[in-house]
């Protein structure tokens, strides 16, 4: 019989990696932001539990707390994080007969047979921390989905402390009865909302749902998920990137200083069009329906909210085409009467996404310049994000930026190599 499937992931990885070469940050609350957008993408426990900061919020919303509580704001250095990812993942992989990287901080592994899984994962955790000072969580179960369930329990349920092995059916059902269905692997926000509308709120309720009804409503991915909740092995853990394609892609931003004219709104939305289209191409998908929206803050005296959806006859991921659609949609977003109302939040969402790998040719479909988009993605991957972009995005920055610390990276930058005087 094959061994359990394990998933090992870095605990608050970006924040932890920031303190490995920078010991001055280790005992302080730290948040890591996503470059010029200023969105918090990682935070250590001091920042979240003691200071009340939350991930995926604009850092300027916490300006007062940051100033009074001494929170360290660091700009993400993905070269540094990538180096530490390779280090701790290579040590993890050396302990297992087979393994596959799932993301920068997660690894799927095949557990060796005839061993005590809990003790073995404890040993791996200690060894990784000893050699890299990277804290990791570890979980294992009968398949990919249940391994993800165990990983959720290791973080969210009391008593596990970052380590969970689910083997017995009663323990698996006990965890599923407390787990929100939206936290299951592969259940996005849209599917979560539809499931809750059907009265399915917990993972255990999805496990015991009518399979025929679920297949009719959601198709094969959900029925495969239900089969995995019953212990079957459906998904190929060796190629985890192929398991799920996001059915909705979003890019949004909150702007403290507000947008004060049509051109500012156009350029800000053009930035998010670039982001959404690049994400779609990265997961080999195309966009069938796209939404543009803008609104004021709930705390503003003047309230305004507007959004518009565009449904395409043929799905696409061509940024240039969606920028033309944006120009046509702008008049429907702005106030038609009265003075301009300063806008606080804007965004672009791909509401309907199709798999481009299964496209069927159509005589009447417009011809896409895929080479141009491929060249744009390749250059940005090689030289850094936003090295090359279409002019509609503009060259200025919109919104307020807070001063953030720069993480040094002696592995890829000569100026950061420490000088030692003897």
Short mmCIF file of C-alpha atoms in Angstrom, two decimals:
data_model
loop_
_atom_site.label_atom_id
_atom_site.label_comp_id
_atom_site.label_asym_id
_atom_site.label_seq_id
_atom_site.Cartn_x
_atom_site.Cartn_y
_atom_site.Cartn_z
CA UNK A 1 0.00 0.00 0.00
CA UNK A 2 1.32 3.48 -0.89
CA UNK A 3 2.33 5.77 1.94
CA UNK A 4 0.50 8.89 3.01
CA UNK A 5 0.71 12.16 1.08
CA UNK A 6 2.40 14.90 3.11
CA UNK A 7 2.43 18.65 2.60
CA UNK A 8 5.08 20.78 4.30
CA UNK A 9 4.90 24.56 4.17
CA UNK A 10 6.84 27.49 5.55
CA UNK A 11 5.16 29.15 8.53
CA UNK A 12 4.51 32.81 7.64
CA UNK A 13 7.30 32.25 5.16
CA UNK A 14 7.95 35.77 3.82
CA UNK A 15 8.00 37.26 7.31
CA UNK A 16 10.19 34.41 8.62
CA UNK A 17 12.64 34.69 5.71
CA UNK A 18 12.95 38.43 6.34
CA UNK A 19 14.39 37.76 9.79
CA UNK A 20 16.89 35.06 8.80
CA UNK A 21 19.54 37.43 7.41
CA UNK A 22 18.21 40.41 9.36
CA UNK A 23 18.26 39.48 13.06
CA UNK A 24 17.27 43.04 14.00
CA UNK A 25 13.72 42.18 12.87
CA UNK A 26 13.32 38.88 14.73
CA UNK A 27 11.77 40.18 17.95
CA UNK A 28 9.71 42.92 16.33
CA UNK A 29 6.32 42.98 14.59
CA UNK A 30 7.02 42.72 10.83
CA UNK A 31 4.81 43.06 7.76
CA UNK A 32 5.94 42.47 4.18
CA UNK A 33 4.35 44.53 1.40
CA UNK A 34 3.98 43.89 -2.31
CA UNK A 35 6.15 46.64 -3.73
CA UNK A 36 4.47 49.77 -5.08
CA UNK A 37 0.93 48.58 -4.28
CA UNK A 38 1.61 48.61 -0.54
CA UNK A 39 -0.59 45.56 0.14
CA UNK A 40 0.36 43.44 3.16
CA UNK A 41 1.19 39.98 1.79
CA UNK A 42 2.77 38.53 4.95
CA UNK A 43 3.00 39.32 8.66
CA UNK A 44 4.58 37.63 11.64
CA UNK A 45 2.62 36.63 14.71
CA UNK A 46 3.53 39.78 16.66
CA UNK A 47 2.07 41.95 13.89
CA UNK A 48 -1.20 40.01 13.57
CA UNK A 49 -1.94 38.84 17.12
CA UNK A 50 -0.58 41.73 19.19
CA UNK A 51 -0.85 44.67 16.80
CA UNK A 52 -4.06 43.67 15.00
CA UNK A 53 -2.77 43.98 11.43
CA UNK A 54 -4.34 41.77 8.75
CA UNK A 55 -3.05 40.35 5.49
CA UNK A 56 -4.21 41.65 2.10
CA UNK A 57 -5.03 45.08 3.49
CA UNK A 58 -3.36 48.34 2.28
CA UNK A 59 -0.55 49.20 4.65
CA UNK A 60 -1.60 52.85 4.86
CA UNK A 61 -4.81 51.82 6.65
CA UNK A 62 -2.63 50.88 9.64
CA UNK A 63 -0.39 53.96 9.57
CA UNK A 64 -1.25 54.99 13.13
CA UNK A 65 -0.66 51.50 14.55
CA UNK A 66 2.59 51.16 12.62
CA UNK A 67 3.88 54.45 14.01
CA UNK A 68 2.80 53.89 17.63
CA UNK A 69 3.59 50.16 17.95
CA UNK A 70 6.88 50.17 16.05
CA UNK A 71 5.81 47.78 13.29
CA UNK A 72 8.59 47.17 10.72
CA UNK A 73 7.32 47.56 7.13
CA UNK A 74 9.51 45.72 4.61
CA UNK A 75 9.20 45.65 0.84
CA UNK A 76 9.19 42.13 -0.59
CA UNK A 77 12.48 40.92 -2.09
CA UNK A 78 11.46 37.89 -4.13
CA UNK A 79 15.04 37.02 -5.08
CA UNK A 80 15.82 36.62 -1.38
CA UNK A 81 12.62 34.65 -0.73
CA UNK A 82 13.32 32.43 -3.73
CA UNK A 83 16.81 31.63 -2.43
CA UNK A 84 15.49 30.61 1.00
CA UNK A 85 12.70 28.65 -0.66
CA UNK A 86 15.24 26.57 -2.58
CA UNK A 87 17.25 26.01 0.59
CA UNK A 88 14.49 24.67 2.83
CA UNK A 89 12.69 22.79 0.06
CA UNK A 90 15.87 20.94 -0.96
CA UNK A 91 16.29 19.73 2.65
CA UNK A 92 12.65 18.62 2.80
CA UNK A 93 12.99 16.70 -0.48
CA UNK A 94 16.09 14.87 0.77
CA UNK A 95 13.91 13.14 3.42
CA UNK A 96 11.32 11.72 1.01
CA UNK A 97 11.45 9.22 -1.87
CA UNK A 98 9.33 11.49 -4.10
CA UNK A 99 8.33 15.15 -3.84
CA UNK A 100 6.94 18.05 -5.87
CA UNK A 101 7.06 21.80 -5.22
CA UNK A 102 3.58 23.32 -5.10
CA UNK A 103 4.51 26.95 -4.45
CA UNK A 104 7.36 29.03 -3.07
CA UNK A 105 6.62 27.78 0.47
CA UNK A 106 4.81 24.43 -0.05
CA UNK A 107 5.99 20.95 -1.01
CA UNK A 108 3.95 17.79 -1.61
CA UNK A 109 5.79 14.58 -0.61
CA UNK A 110 5.21 10.84 -0.69
CA UNK A 111 5.70 9.47 2.83
CA UNK A 112 7.92 6.38 3.13
CA UNK A 113 5.99 3.19 3.91
CA UNK A 114 6.10 1.40 7.28
CA UNK A 115 7.13 4.41 9.37
CA UNK A 116 5.47 6.36 12.15
CA UNK A 117 4.28 9.39 10.17
CA UNK A 118 3.99 11.81 13.11
CA UNK A 119 7.48 11.09 14.45
CA UNK A 120 9.00 11.27 10.97
CA UNK A 121 7.45 14.68 10.23
CA UNK A 122 8.66 15.96 13.62
CA UNK A 123 12.18 14.90 12.65
CA UNK A 124 11.95 16.68 9.29
CA UNK A 125 10.68 19.89 10.92
CA UNK A 126 13.55 19.92 13.43
CA UNK A 127 16.14 19.28 10.74
CA UNK A 128 14.84 22.03 8.44
CA UNK A 129 14.85 24.54 11.29
CA UNK A 130 18.31 23.48 12.43
CA UNK A 131 19.85 23.94 8.97
CA UNK A 132 17.92 26.96 7.66
CA UNK A 133 16.19 28.56 10.67
CA UNK A 134 12.94 28.33 8.67
CA UNK A 135 9.91 27.24 10.75
CA UNK A 136 7.63 24.91 8.82
CA UNK A 137 4.30 23.19 9.35
CA UNK A 138 3.72 19.56 8.38
CA UNK A 139 0.59 17.54 7.65
CA UNK A 140 -0.24 14.21 6.05
CA UNK A 141 -3.22 12.11 5.03
CA UNK A 142 -4.44 9.68 2.37
CA UNK A 143 -4.54 12.10 -0.60
CA UNK A 144 -3.88 15.70 -1.64
CA UNK A 145 -7.22 17.13 -0.48
CA UNK A 146 -7.11 15.46 2.93
CA UNK A 147 -3.45 16.50 3.33
CA UNK A 148 -4.63 20.09 2.77
CA UNK A 149 -7.39 19.50 5.34
CA UNK A 150 -4.75 18.28 7.80
CA UNK A 151 -2.64 21.37 7.06
CA UNK A 152 -5.68 23.57 7.82
CA UNK A 153 -6.24 21.70 11.11
CA UNK A 154 -2.57 22.04 12.08
CA UNK A 155 -2.95 25.83 11.98
CA UNK A 156 -6.58 26.40 12.98
CA UNK A 157 -7.43 23.65 15.47
CA UNK A 158 -6.12 23.66 19.06
CA UNK A 159 -3.61 21.02 20.11
CA UNK A 160 -1.89 20.33 16.80
CA UNK A 161 0.70 23.14 16.94
CA UNK A 162 1.64 23.02 13.28
CA UNK A 163 1.75 19.22 12.97
CA UNK A 164 -1.21 17.02 12.00
CA UNK A 165 -1.57 13.50 10.58
CA UNK A 166 -5.09 12.39 9.66
CA UNK A 167 -5.47 8.63 9.17
CA UNK A 168 -8.60 7.47 11.01
CA UNK A 169 -12.04 8.15 9.53
CA UNK A 170 -13.56 9.50 12.80
CA UNK A 171 -10.78 12.06 13.20
CA UNK A 172 -11.08 13.14 9.56
CA UNK A 173 -14.85 13.61 9.92
CA UNK A 174 -14.37 15.53 13.18
CA UNK A 175 -12.07 18.01 11.42
CA UNK A 176 -14.36 18.26 8.38
CA UNK A 177 -17.31 19.06 10.66
CA UNK A 178 -15.51 22.19 11.92
CA UNK A 179 -13.94 23.28 8.62
CA UNK A 180 -15.77 25.93 6.55
CA UNK A 181 -16.45 24.62 3.05
CA UNK A 182 -14.77 27.69 1.57
CA UNK A 183 -11.44 26.64 3.13
CA UNK A 184 -11.34 23.40 1.14
CA UNK A 185 -8.66 23.15 -1.51
CA UNK A 186 -10.08 24.18 -4.89
CA UNK A 187 -13.25 25.86 -3.57
CA UNK A 188 -13.11 29.49 -4.68
CA UNK A 189 -15.29 32.38 -3.58
CA UNK A 190 -17.93 31.89 -6.27
CA UNK A 191 -18.29 28.17 -5.60
CA UNK A 192 -18.29 28.85 -1.85
CA UNK A 193 -21.17 31.32 -2.26
CA UNK A 194 -23.17 28.86 -4.38
CA UNK A 195 -22.59 26.02 -1.93
CA UNK A 196 -23.72 28.16 1.00
CA UNK A 197 -26.81 29.17 -0.96
CA UNK A 198 -27.56 25.43 -1.23
CA UNK A 199 -27.18 25.07 2.56
CA UNK A 200 -23.69 23.51 2.48
CA UNK A 201 -21.59 25.43 5.00
CA UNK A 202 -19.16 22.83 6.37
CA UNK A 203 -16.79 20.48 4.57
CA UNK A 204 -18.51 17.43 6.09
CA UNK A 205 -21.79 18.50 4.44
CA UNK A 206 -20.11 18.59 1.04
CA UNK A 207 -18.64 15.14 1.67
CA UNK A 208 -22.11 13.68 2.17
CA UNK A 209 -23.81 15.72 -0.57
CA UNK A 210 -25.62 14.09 -3.50
CA UNK A 211 -22.85 13.43 -6.04
CA UNK A 212 -25.18 13.48 -9.06
CA UNK A 213 -26.62 16.82 -8.03
CA UNK A 214 -23.13 18.27 -7.40
CA UNK A 215 -21.93 17.07 -10.81
CA UNK A 216 -24.91 18.70 -12.50
CA UNK A 217 -24.36 21.99 -10.64
CA UNK A 218 -20.55 22.24 -10.65
CA UNK A 219 -19.09 19.62 -12.97
CA UNK A 220 -16.23 17.17 -12.52
CA UNK A 221 -13.88 19.21 -10.23
CA UNK A 222 -16.33 19.17 -7.32
CA UNK A 223 -17.20 15.49 -7.75
CA UNK A 224 -13.47 14.71 -7.75
CA UNK A 225 -13.12 16.77 -4.57
CA UNK A 226 -15.95 14.80 -2.92
CA UNK A 227 -14.29 11.52 -3.93
CA UNK A 228 -11.05 12.69 -2.31
CA UNK A 229 -12.93 13.63 0.88
CA UNK A 230 -14.02 9.97 0.96
CA UNK A 231 -10.35 8.88 0.80
CA UNK A 232 -9.92 8.12 -2.91
CA UNK A 233 -6.87 9.36 -4.82
CA UNK A 234 -7.99 11.41 -7.82
CA UNK A 235 -5.59 14.34 -8.09
CA UNK A 236 -1.99 13.81 -9.16
CA UNK A 237 0.13 15.26 -6.37
CA UNK A 238 3.25 15.05 -8.57
CA UNK A 239 1.80 17.79 -10.80
CA UNK A 240 -0.12 19.94 -8.32
CA UNK A 241 -0.05 23.03 -10.55
CA UNK A 242 -2.35 21.24 -12.99
CA UNK A 243 -5.01 20.45 -10.39
CA UNK A 244 -6.92 23.72 -10.34
CA UNK A 245 -7.48 26.69 -12.60
CA UNK A 246 -8.96 29.69 -10.81
CA UNK A 247 -12.46 30.38 -12.06
CA UNK A 248 -12.23 34.04 -11.04
CA UNK A 249 -9.21 36.38 -11.16
CA UNK A 250 -9.20 39.74 -9.37
CA UNK A 251 -6.89 42.70 -8.99
CA UNK A 252 -8.03 45.56 -6.73
CA UNK A 253 -6.53 48.47 -4.85
CA UNK A 254 -7.53 50.96 -2.15
CA UNK A 255 -6.14 54.48 -2.61
CA UNK A 256 -5.97 56.72 0.43
CA UNK A 257 -5.38 59.93 -1.55
CA UNK A 258 -8.32 59.11 -3.88
CA UNK A 259 -8.64 59.42 -7.65
CA UNK A 260 -9.64 62.91 -8.72
CA UNK A 261 -10.19 62.75 -12.49
CA UNK A 262 -11.10 60.46 -15.37
CA UNK A 263 -7.50 60.04 -16.54
CA UNK A 264 -6.34 58.91 -13.10
CA UNK A 265 -9.17 56.36 -13.04
CA UNK A 266 -8.33 55.15 -16.55
CA UNK A 267 -4.63 54.63 -15.77
CA UNK A 268 -5.36 52.94 -12.43
CA UNK A 269 -7.79 50.48 -14.01
CA UNK A 270 -5.35 49.88 -16.90
CA UNK A 271 -2.80 48.70 -14.34
CA UNK A 272 -5.27 46.10 -13.04
CA UNK A 273 -6.14 45.01 -16.58
CA UNK A 274 -2.44 44.21 -17.04
CA UNK A 275 -2.45 42.22 -13.78
CA UNK A 276 -5.59 40.19 -14.52
CA UNK A 277 -4.59 39.33 -18.09
CA UNK A 278 -1.07 38.31 -17.02
CA UNK A 279 -2.52 36.02 -14.33
CA UNK A 280 -4.89 34.48 -16.87
CA UNK A 281 -2.07 33.76 -19.31
CA UNK A 282 0.09 32.36 -16.52
CA UNK A 283 -2.51 29.69 -15.69
CA UNK A 284 -3.18 29.02 -19.41
CA UNK A 285 -6.69 30.39 -19.40
CA UNK A 286 -8.76 33.02 -21.21
CA UNK A 287 -11.33 35.53 -20.00
CA UNK A 288 -14.93 35.35 -21.15
CA UNK A 289 -16.47 38.02 -18.87
CA UNK A 290 -14.66 40.95 -17.26
CA UNK A 291 -15.88 43.49 -14.69
CA UNK A 292 -14.58 47.02 -13.98
CA UNK A 293 -15.64 48.77 -10.79
CA UNK A 294 -14.93 51.84 -8.68
CA UNK A 295 -16.38 53.20 -5.45
CA UNK A 296 -15.88 55.58 -2.57
CA UNK A 297 -14.95 54.58 0.97
CA UNK A 298 -17.79 53.57 3.35
CA UNK A 299 -16.57 56.40 5.60
CA UNK A 300 -16.71 59.15 2.96
CA UNK A 301 -19.45 61.75 3.21
CA UNK A 302 -20.32 61.42 -0.48
CA UNK A 303 -21.13 57.85 -1.46
CA UNK A 304 -20.70 56.51 -4.98
CA UNK A 305 -20.34 53.05 -6.45
CA UNK A 306 -20.35 51.90 -10.04
CA UNK A 307 -19.44 48.78 -12.00
CA UNK A 308 -19.89 47.38 -15.46
CA UNK A 309 -19.48 43.91 -16.97
CA UNK A 310 -18.39 43.10 -20.50
CA UNK A 311 -19.11 39.64 -21.93
CA UNK A 312 -17.00 38.62 -24.91
CA UNK A 313 -18.21 36.57 -27.85
CA UNK A 314 -14.85 34.76 -27.84
CA UNK A 315 -12.66 34.44 -24.72
CA UNK A 316 -9.27 36.14 -24.81
CA UNK A 317 -6.23 37.01 -22.69
CA UNK A 318 -4.92 39.81 -24.91
CA UNK A 319 -4.18 42.83 -22.71
CA UNK A 320 -4.47 45.26 -25.64
CA UNK A 321 -8.00 44.10 -26.43
CA UNK A 322 -9.16 44.49 -22.81
CA UNK A 323 -7.65 47.98 -22.66
CA UNK A 324 -9.88 48.92 -25.62
CA UNK A 325 -12.87 47.51 -23.74
CA UNK A 326 -11.84 49.59 -20.70
CA UNK A 327 -11.84 52.79 -22.79
CA UNK A 328 -15.39 51.99 -23.93
CA UNK A 329 -16.49 51.20 -20.34
CA UNK A 330 -15.06 54.32 -18.63
CA UNK A 331 -18.09 56.57 -19.46
CA UNK A 332 -20.36 54.04 -17.75
CA UNK A 333 -18.26 54.15 -14.56
CA UNK A 334 -18.03 57.89 -13.89
CA UNK A 335 -20.86 60.06 -12.47
CA UNK A 336 -23.03 61.39 -15.29
CA UNK A 337 -24.25 64.47 -13.41
CA UNK A 338 -22.79 66.86 -10.89
CA UNK A 339 -19.16 67.22 -9.76
CA UNK A 340 -16.54 64.49 -9.61
CA UNK A 341 -16.61 62.35 -6.48
CA UNK A 342 -13.10 61.25 -5.31
CA UNK A 343 -12.81 57.46 -5.64
CA UNK A 344 -11.25 55.24 -2.99
CA UNK A 345 -11.30 51.69 -4.36
CA UNK A 346 -11.04 50.39 -7.91
CA UNK A 347 -10.51 47.00 -9.47
CA UNK A 348 -10.84 44.56 -12.34
CA UNK A 349 -12.27 41.03 -12.04
CA UNK A 350 -12.37 38.23 -14.58
CA UNK A 351 -15.72 36.68 -13.67
CA UNK A 352 -15.73 33.85 -16.22
CA UNK A 353 -12.48 32.07 -17.05
CA UNK A 354 -11.99 29.24 -19.56
CA UNK A 355 -9.14 26.79 -20.07
CA UNK A 356 -7.17 27.89 -23.14
CA UNK A 357 -5.60 24.43 -23.52
CA UNK A 358 -8.95 23.07 -24.71
CA UNK A 359 -9.85 25.86 -27.12
CA UNK A 360 -11.67 24.84 -30.28
CA UNK A 361 -10.93 26.86 -33.38
CA UNK A 362 -13.67 29.05 -34.86
CA UNK A 363 -13.68 30.53 -38.36
CA UNK A 364 -15.22 33.78 -37.11
CA UNK A 365 -13.05 34.24 -34.01
CA UNK A 366 -10.75 37.29 -34.14
CA UNK A 367 -7.05 36.54 -34.57
CA UNK A 368 -5.02 37.17 -31.39
CA UNK A 369 -1.42 38.34 -31.41
CA UNK A 370 -0.22 35.73 -28.93
CA UNK A 371 3.44 36.38 -29.78
CA UNK A 372 3.25 39.95 -28.48
CA UNK A 373 1.71 38.87 -25.16
CA UNK A 374 4.23 36.02 -24.85
CA UNK A 375 7.11 38.44 -25.43
CA UNK A 376 5.69 40.87 -22.84
CA UNK A 377 5.39 38.09 -20.22
CA UNK A 378 8.87 36.73 -20.98
CA UNK A 379 10.56 40.13 -20.64
CA UNK A 380 8.76 40.89 -17.36
CA UNK A 381 9.66 37.44 -16.00
CA UNK A 382 13.33 37.96 -16.91
CA UNK A 383 13.87 41.60 -15.92
CA UNK A 384 11.18 42.16 -13.29
CA UNK A 385 7.52 43.01 -13.06
CA UNK A 386 6.35 46.06 -15.08
CA UNK A 387 9.61 46.29 -17.05
CA UNK A 388 7.44 46.35 -20.19
CA UNK A 389 3.78 47.41 -20.36
CA UNK A 390 1.30 49.07 -22.70
CA UNK A 391 1.13 52.85 -22.60
CA UNK A 392 -2.46 53.08 -21.34
CA UNK A 393 -1.20 52.24 -17.84
CA UNK A 394 0.79 55.47 -17.64
CA UNK A 395 4.14 55.98 -15.97
CA UNK A 396 3.05 57.71 -12.78
CA UNK A 397 2.08 56.10 -9.48
CA UNK A 398 -1.36 56.67 -8.03
CA UNK A 399 -1.99 56.70 -4.32
CA UNK A 400 0.07 57.00 -1.19
CA UNK A 401 3.14 54.96 -0.41
CA UNK A 402 4.61 54.51 3.02
CA UNK A 403 8.35 54.33 3.53
CA UNK A 404 9.34 50.69 3.75
CA UNK A 405 12.58 48.96 4.65
CA UNK A 406 14.68 47.28 1.97
CA UNK A 407 15.71 43.66 2.50
CA UNK A 408 19.30 42.99 1.58
CA UNK A 409 20.13 40.02 -0.62
CA UNK A 410 23.84 39.12 -0.69
CA UNK A 411 23.06 36.07 -2.84
CA UNK A 412 22.25 38.14 -5.92
CA UNK A 413 23.41 41.73 -5.25
CA UNK A 414 27.09 42.65 -4.89
CA UNK A 415 26.33 45.83 -2.95
CA UNK A 416 24.66 43.75 -0.22
CA UNK A 417 27.60 41.43 0.38
CA UNK A 418 28.86 42.27 3.91
CA UNK A 419 32.33 43.78 4.26
CA UNK A 420 34.44 42.31 7.06
CA UNK A 421 37.42 44.26 8.38
CA UNK A 422 40.15 42.13 9.99
#
